[in-house]
mmCIF file of C-alpha atoms in Angstrom:
data_model
loop_
_atom_site.group_PDB
_atom_site.id
_atom_site.type_symbol
_atom_site.label_atom_id
_atom_site.label_comp_id
_atom_site.label_asym_id
_atom_site.label_seq_id
_atom_site.Cartn_x
_atom_site.Cartn_y
_atom_site.Cartn_z
ATOM 1 C CA MET A 1 -41.086 -13.389 28.992
ATOM 2 C CA ARG A 2 -43.291 -10.398 28.221
ATOM 3 C CA VAL A 3 -46.195 -9.158 30.319
ATOM 4 C CA PHE A 4 -49.245 -7.535 28.716
ATOM 5 C CA LEU A 5 -52.234 -5.786 30.279
ATOM 6 C CA LEU A 6 -55.739 -6.073 28.783
ATOM 7 C CA MET A 7 -58.477 -3.626 29.824
ATOM 8 C CA GLU A 8 -61.884 -2.513 28.610
ATOM 9 C CA ASN A 9 -62.253 1.109 27.493
ATOM 10 C CA LYS A 10 -65.813 1.962 26.506
ATOM 11 C CA SER A 11 -65.379 5.737 26.479
ATOM 12 C CA LYS A 12 -62.745 8.242 25.401
ATOM 13 C CA SER A 13 -63.313 10.044 28.703
ATOM 14 C CA ASN A 14 -62.746 6.891 30.779
ATOM 15 C CA ASN A 15 -59.910 7.624 33.213
ATOM 16 C CA LEU A 16 -57.329 4.825 33.213
ATOM 17 C CA GLY A 17 -54.502 7.010 34.504
ATOM 18 C CA PRO A 18 -53.813 5.247 37.842
ATOM 19 C CA LEU A 19 -53.811 1.836 36.169
ATOM 20 C CA LEU A 20 -51.509 3.009 33.381
ATOM 21 C CA ARG A 21 -49.149 4.412 36.014
ATOM 22 C CA CYS A 22 -48.965 0.945 37.610
ATOM 23 C CA ALA A 23 -48.289 -0.623 34.204
ATOM 24 C CA ALA A 24 -45.467 1.819 33.490
ATOM 25 C CA ALA A 25 -43.878 1.281 36.899
ATOM 26 C CA TYR A 26 -43.635 -2.489 36.427
ATOM 27 C CA GLY A 27 -42.409 -2.426 32.843
ATOM 28 C CA ILE A 28 -45.514 -3.786 31.085
ATOM 29 C CA TYR A 29 -44.591 -4.585 27.490
ATOM 30 C CA GLU A 30 -47.892 -3.460 25.980
ATOM 31 C CA VAL A 31 -51.328 -2.283 27.116
ATOM 32 C CA VAL A 32 -54.183 -3.647 25.005
ATOM 33 C CA LEU A 33 -57.496 -1.788 25.196
ATOM 34 C CA VAL A 34 -60.860 -3.039 23.969
ATOM 35 C CA GLY A 35 -62.875 -0.153 22.617
ATOM 36 C CA TYR A 36 -61.301 3.270 22.227
ATOM 37 C CA ARG A 37 -57.585 3.957 21.937
ATOM 38 C CA GLN A 38 -58.027 7.365 23.550
ATOM 39 C CA CYS A 39 -58.700 7.610 27.282
ATOM 40 C CA ALA A 40 -58.303 10.080 30.111
ATOM 41 C CA THR A 41 -54.985 9.752 31.927
ATOM 42 C CA GLU A 42 -55.419 11.868 35.060
ATOM 43 C CA GLY A 43 -53.359 10.282 37.814
ATOM 44 C CA SER A 44 -50.752 8.769 35.499
ATOM 45 C CA HIS A 45 -48.465 11.787 36.081
ATOM 46 C CA GLY A 46 -47.161 11.553 32.521
ATOM 47 C CA SER A 47 -46.328 7.850 32.628
ATOM 48 C CA ALA A 48 -49.062 6.939 30.108
ATOM 49 C CA SER A 49 -47.051 8.529 27.296
ATOM 50 C CA HIS A 50 -44.209 6.080 27.965
ATOM 51 C CA LEU A 51 -46.326 2.972 27.364
ATOM 52 C CA ASN A 52 -47.042 1.000 24.217
ATOM 53 C CA ILE A 53 -50.863 1.193 23.953
ATOM 54 C CA ILE A 54 -52.968 -0.350 21.196
ATOM 55 C CA ALA A 55 -56.719 -0.859 20.892
ATOM 56 C CA PHE A 56 -59.148 -3.223 19.211
ATOM 57 C CA PRO A 57 -62.850 -2.593 18.612
ATOM 58 C CA VAL A 58 -63.971 -5.926 20.055
ATOM 59 C CA LEU A 59 -62.695 -8.442 22.603
ATOM 60 C CA ASP A 60 -62.351 -11.351 20.161
ATOM 61 C CA GLN A 61 -59.813 -9.410 18.086
ATOM 62 C CA ALA A 62 -57.776 -8.479 21.162
ATOM 63 C CA ILE A 63 -57.684 -12.093 22.362
ATOM 64 C CA ALA A 64 -56.694 -13.330 18.889
ATOM 65 C CA TYR A 65 -53.860 -10.795 18.798
ATOM 66 C CA LEU A 66 -52.565 -11.824 22.221
ATOM 67 C CA GLN A 67 -52.842 -15.572 21.696
ATOM 68 C CA THR A 68 -51.894 -15.848 18.017
ATOM 69 C CA LYS A 69 -49.158 -13.265 17.719
ATOM 70 C CA HIS A 70 -47.743 -13.262 21.257
ATOM 71 C CA ASN A 71 -48.598 -16.740 22.594
ATOM 72 C CA CYS A 72 -50.092 -15.295 25.772
ATOM 73 C CA HIS A 73 -51.574 -17.095 28.731
ATOM 74 C CA ILE A 74 -54.634 -15.027 29.722
ATOM 75 C CA MET A 75 -54.843 -14.468 33.482
ATOM 76 C CA GLY A 76 -57.796 -12.626 35.026
ATOM 77 C CA LEU A 77 -57.354 -10.392 38.072
ATOM 78 C CA LEU A 78 -60.404 -10.653 40.343
ATOM 79 C CA GLY A 79 -59.353 -7.939 42.774
ATOM 80 C CA GLY A 80 -59.275 -8.348 46.526
ATOM 81 C CA ALA A 81 -60.924 -11.246 48.385
ATOM 82 C CA PRO A 82 -61.395 -11.254 52.176
ATOM 83 C CA ASN A 83 -59.665 -14.089 54.059
ATOM 84 C CA ALA A 84 -59.037 -16.025 50.818
ATOM 85 C CA TYR A 85 -55.496 -17.219 51.613
ATOM 86 C CA ASP A 86 -55.809 -20.970 51.010
ATOM 87 C CA SER A 87 -53.239 -22.229 48.501
ATOM 88 C CA ILE A 88 -55.734 -24.653 46.896
ATOM 89 C CA GLY A 89 -57.626 -21.673 45.496
ATOM 90 C CA TYR A 90 -61.295 -20.689 45.479
ATOM 91 C CA PRO A 91 -64.223 -21.130 43.077
ATOM 92 C CA VAL A 92 -65.492 -18.117 41.145
ATOM 93 C CA GLU A 93 -68.968 -17.185 39.959
ATOM 94 C CA PRO A 94 -70.917 -14.222 38.534
ATOM 95 C CA ASN A 95 -72.635 -11.892 40.987
ATOM 96 C CA ASN A 96 -75.990 -10.200 40.449
ATOM 97 C CA ASP A 97 -74.325 -7.565 38.261
ATOM 98 C CA GLY A 98 -72.866 -10.173 35.907
ATOM 99 C CA LEU A 99 -69.339 -9.662 37.233
ATOM 100 C CA VAL A 100 -67.231 -12.704 38.069
ATOM 101 C CA GLN A 101 -65.734 -12.677 41.554
ATOM 102 C CA VAL A 102 -64.126 -14.999 44.086
ATOM 103 C CA VAL A 103 -66.358 -17.158 46.262
ATOM 104 C CA SER A 104 -64.506 -17.335 49.576
ATOM 105 C CA THR A 105 -66.495 -20.327 50.844
ATOM 106 C CA GLY A 106 -67.345 -23.651 49.226
ATOM 107 C CA THR A 107 -65.445 -26.727 48.094
ATOM 108 C CA ASP A 108 -66.346 -27.173 44.410
ATOM 109 C CA SER A 109 -63.206 -27.158 42.293
ATOM 110 C CA ARG A 110 -64.929 -25.638 39.269
ATOM 111 C CA ILE A 111 -68.148 -23.698 38.880
ATOM 112 C CA THR A 112 -70.360 -23.649 35.806
ATOM 113 C CA SER A 113 -71.750 -20.505 34.196
ATOM 114 C CA ARG A 114 -73.779 -20.018 31.039
ATOM 115 C CA ASP A 115 -72.921 -17.537 28.329
ATOM 116 C CA SER A 116 -76.094 -15.618 27.461
ATOM 117 C CA LYS A 117 -75.005 -15.058 23.863
ATOM 118 C CA ASP A 118 -74.601 -18.589 22.571
ATOM 119 C CA ASN A 119 -75.759 -20.676 25.561
ATOM 120 C CA ASP A 120 -72.435 -22.513 25.697
ATOM 121 C CA VAL A 121 -71.522 -23.744 29.149
ATOM 122 C CA ASN A 122 -68.164 -22.448 30.336
ATOM 123 C CA LYS A 123 -66.253 -23.802 33.295
ATOM 124 C CA LEU A 124 -64.250 -21.170 35.072
ATOM 125 C CA PRO A 125 -61.046 -22.255 36.851
ATOM 126 C CA ARG A 126 -60.419 -21.586 40.521
ATOM 127 C CA SER A 127 -58.842 -18.315 41.546
ATOM 128 C CA MET A 128 -55.484 -18.587 43.280
ATOM 129 C CA PRO A 129 -54.178 -16.182 45.934
ATOM 130 C CA ILE A 130 -51.376 -14.129 44.431
ATOM 131 C CA HIS A 131 -48.855 -14.878 47.191
ATOM 132 C CA VAL A 132 -48.535 -18.521 46.005
ATOM 133 C CA ARG A 133 -47.367 -17.192 42.603
ATOM 134 C CA PRO A 134 -49.272 -19.703 40.410
ATOM 135 C CA PHE A 135 -47.296 -18.954 37.272
ATOM 136 C CA GLN A 136 -45.557 -22.272 36.511
ATOM 137 C CA SER A 137 -48.217 -23.351 33.990
ATOM 138 C CA PHE A 138 -47.145 -20.658 31.526
ATOM 139 C CA GLU A 139 -43.431 -20.372 32.225
ATOM 140 C CA THR A 140 -42.675 -20.901 28.510
ATOM 141 C CA ARG A 141 -45.300 -18.381 27.359
ATOM 142 C CA ASN A 142 -45.972 -14.686 27.638
ATOM 143 C CA CYS A 143 -48.627 -13.531 30.091
ATOM 144 C CA CYS A 144 -51.516 -11.120 29.672
ATOM 145 C CA LEU A 145 -53.170 -9.874 32.837
ATOM 146 C CA VAL A 146 -56.839 -8.918 32.433
ATOM 147 C CA ALA A 147 -57.975 -6.124 34.761
ATOM 148 C CA THR A 148 -61.005 -3.907 35.046
ATOM 149 C CA LYS A 149 -61.359 -0.405 36.414
ATOM 150 C CA GLY A 150 -64.195 -1.528 38.667
ATOM 151 C CA TRP A 151 -63.281 -3.433 41.844
ATOM 152 C CA LYS A 152 -66.280 -5.790 42.073
ATOM 153 C CA GLY A 153 -65.089 -8.356 39.506
ATOM 154 C CA LEU A 154 -64.446 -9.057 35.825
ATOM 155 C CA PRO A 155 -67.244 -8.872 33.240
ATOM 156 C CA LEU A 156 -68.372 -12.386 32.327
ATOM 157 C CA ALA A 157 -67.357 -11.958 28.675
ATOM 158 C CA TYR A 158 -63.768 -11.234 29.765
ATOM 159 C CA ALA A 159 -63.669 -13.876 32.486
ATOM 160 C CA GLY A 160 -64.811 -16.502 30.004
ATOM 161 C CA ARG A 161 -61.671 -15.915 27.922
ATOM 162 C CA CYS A 162 -59.256 -16.321 30.831
ATOM 163 C CA ASP A 163 -57.062 -19.407 31.268
ATOM 164 C CA SER A 164 -56.654 -18.772 35.006
ATOM 165 C CA PHE A 165 -57.525 -16.307 37.771
ATOM 166 C CA VAL A 166 -55.692 -14.685 40.664
ATOM 167 C CA HIS A 167 -56.851 -12.518 43.546
ATOM 168 C CA VAL A 168 -55.261 -10.547 46.370
ATOM 169 C CA PRO A 169 -56.351 -11.854 49.792
ATOM 170 C CA TYR A 170 -56.710 -9.538 52.757
ATOM 171 C CA MET A 171 -57.897 -9.698 56.362
ATOM 172 C CA ASP A 172 -61.591 -8.861 56.534
ATOM 173 C CA SER A 173 -61.494 -6.308 59.359
ATOM 174 C CA VAL A 174 -64.146 -3.943 57.994
ATOM 175 C CA ASP A 175 -67.714 -5.058 57.330
ATOM 176 C CA ASN A 176 -68.363 -4.777 53.590
ATOM 177 C CA GLY A 177 -65.394 -2.459 53.328
ATOM 178 C CA MET A 178 -63.359 -1.994 50.128
ATOM 179 C CA LEU A 179 -59.852 -2.243 51.511
ATOM 180 C CA LEU A 180 -58.110 -2.716 48.166
ATOM 181 C CA ASP A 181 -58.992 -0.740 45.055
ATOM 182 C CA THR A 182 -58.005 -1.791 41.527
ATOM 183 C CA PRO A 183 -54.670 0.102 41.337
ATOM 184 C CA ALA A 184 -53.634 -1.503 44.637
ATOM 185 C CA THR A 185 -54.506 -5.059 43.575
ATOM 186 C CA LEU A 186 -52.934 -4.518 40.160
ATOM 187 C CA SER A 187 -49.691 -3.256 41.719
ATOM 188 C CA ILE A 188 -49.500 -6.176 44.158
ATOM 189 C CA THR A 189 -50.154 -8.675 41.364
ATOM 190 C CA LEU A 190 -47.610 -7.096 39.028
ATOM 191 C CA HIS A 191 -45.032 -7.097 41.825
ATOM 192 C CA HIS A 192 -45.373 -10.867 42.273
ATOM 193 C CA LEU A 193 -45.558 -11.587 38.544
ATOM 194 C CA THR A 194 -42.609 -9.439 37.475
ATOM 195 C CA ALA A 195 -40.500 -10.641 40.426
ATOM 196 C CA TRP A 196 -41.232 -14.272 39.522
ATOM 197 C CA CYS A 197 -40.265 -13.819 35.866
ATOM 198 C CA GLN A 198 -37.347 -11.543 36.872
ATOM 199 C CA LEU A 199 -38.449 -8.475 34.962
ATOM 200 C CA GLU A 200 -36.773 -5.282 36.068
ATOM 201 C CA PRO A 201 -39.097 -2.457 37.144
ATOM 202 C CA ARG A 202 -38.370 1.014 35.859
ATOM 203 C CA SER A 203 -35.392 2.597 37.592
ATOM 204 C CA THR A 204 -35.957 5.361 40.101
ATOM 205 C CA GLU A 205 -34.305 8.611 41.036
ATOM 206 C CA GLY A 206 -35.104 9.412 44.637
ATOM 207 C CA GLN A 207 -38.790 8.617 45.094
ATOM 208 C CA LYS A 208 -39.723 9.066 41.431
ATOM 209 C CA PHE A 209 -39.388 6.815 38.408
ATOM 210 C CA ASP A 210 -36.914 7.854 35.740
ATOM 211 C CA VAL A 211 -38.515 9.387 32.676
ATOM 212 C CA ALA A 212 -37.880 7.106 29.736
ATOM 213 C CA ILE A 213 -37.977 7.953 26.059
ATOM 214 C CA ARG A 214 -41.562 8.336 24.957
ATOM 215 C CA SER A 215 -42.963 5.268 23.262
ATOM 216 C CA PRO A 216 -43.557 5.742 19.520
ATOM 217 C CA LYS A 217 -47.065 5.167 18.219
ATOM 218 C CA GLN A 218 -47.547 1.606 17.051
ATOM 219 C CA ASN A 219 -48.404 0.827 13.434
ATOM 220 C CA ASP A 220 -48.643 -2.944 13.665
ATOM 221 C CA PRO A 221 -49.926 -4.463 10.368
ATOM 222 C CA PHE A 222 -51.878 -7.122 12.298
ATOM 223 C CA VAL A 223 -53.620 -4.470 14.393
ATOM 224 C CA THR A 224 -54.313 -2.267 11.363
ATOM 225 C CA GLN A 225 -55.854 -5.178 9.447
ATOM 226 C CA GLN A 226 -58.058 -6.197 12.380
ATOM 227 C CA ARG A 227 -59.373 -2.683 12.932
ATOM 228 C CA SER A 228 -60.004 -2.170 9.207
ATOM 229 C CA GLN A 229 -61.960 -5.421 9.025
ATOM 230 C CA ALA A 230 -64.054 -4.385 12.034
ATOM 231 C CA LYS A 231 -64.983 -1.114 10.298
ATOM 232 C CA ILE A 232 -65.931 -2.992 7.114
ATOM 233 C CA ASP A 233 -68.122 -5.399 9.089
ATOM 234 C CA ALA A 234 -69.827 -2.528 10.888
ATOM 235 C CA GLN A 235 -70.509 -0.667 7.639
ATOM 236 C CA ALA A 236 -71.913 -3.859 6.076
ATOM 237 C CA ALA A 237 -74.233 -4.346 9.055
ATOM 238 C CA VAL A 238 -75.543 -0.775 8.675
ATOM 239 C CA SER A 239 -76.099 -1.280 4.936
ATOM 240 C CA ASP A 240 -78.031 -4.487 5.588
ATOM 241 C CA ALA A 241 -80.178 -2.684 8.119
ATOM 242 C CA PHE A 242 -81.074 0.004 5.586
ATOM 243 C CA ASP A 243 -81.819 -2.598 2.890
ATOM 244 C CA ASP A 244 -84.150 -4.453 5.255
ATOM 245 C CA GLY A 245 -85.892 -1.344 6.528
ATOM 246 C CA GLY A 246 -83.710 -1.333 9.627
ATOM 247 C CA ALA A 247 -84.823 -1.358 13.192
ATOM 248 C CA TRP A 248 -86.548 1.982 12.698
ATOM 249 C CA GLY A 249 -89.382 0.832 10.444
ATOM 250 C CA ASP A 250 -89.816 1.555 6.722
ATOM 251 C CA SER A 251 -87.938 4.864 6.796
ATOM 252 C CA LEU A 252 -85.642 6.885 8.981
ATOM 253 C CA PHE A 253 -87.666 10.108 8.796
ATOM 254 C CA PRO A 254 -91.412 10.662 9.099
ATOM 255 C CA ASP A 255 -93.343 11.955 6.108
ATOM 256 C CA ASP A 256 -93.969 15.676 6.031
ATOM 257 C CA ASP A 257 -97.708 15.039 6.312
ATOM 258 C CA ASP A 258 -97.155 13.278 9.651
ATOM 259 C CA GLN A 259 -95.279 16.125 11.252
#
């Protein structure tokens, strides 16, 4: 079994270093980014260069790659949830910011949300506490864990593509306090997942991980074709906009007489 990590990366300056360090420590097979391939890696302490990292321009292409080529079960990580220890799981729903999170109270087994793009109704599965290790449903498949840098939940577009959800429960001893940040919840989740599927973490020397051979840059034909097609589609959309007058009116630049 192989474990993948899917994350959004909207900016080349976005710092994913602490999350990449977690991925390297637990032997993640491949990190899949949506957006830019380049990102800031402060906090990874050099571990980012020992990971296989690829990127796709849009989420649909990343999901197709994971499901079609690698037969992945897509599992969303919803961060920490106070007092959410029950083994029957908890419903999830979008908050006011459009981020899907665990609802710690309530008895509905599934909750309905509406996708604003195509108005299709999606039913999101319950989120299970990570200590029950709810991995049996994909024991014959690879797994892709979907995480976000923010700690308040997964974007609805990403949550809607998940087959299941997990969260890390904790004792709510601080009012509205963030006791677990994303690197902490990711590390706890990866510990349970890799222990369950018997993946070996990277070996250590003293209190530090051994430095492995740097991962070569990937030149996957599937990835190359998907990215090339995305560029063609984007260029075609721009050409159509110019042909139709675009969203800027009849011309891009004002006439000299108007200046």
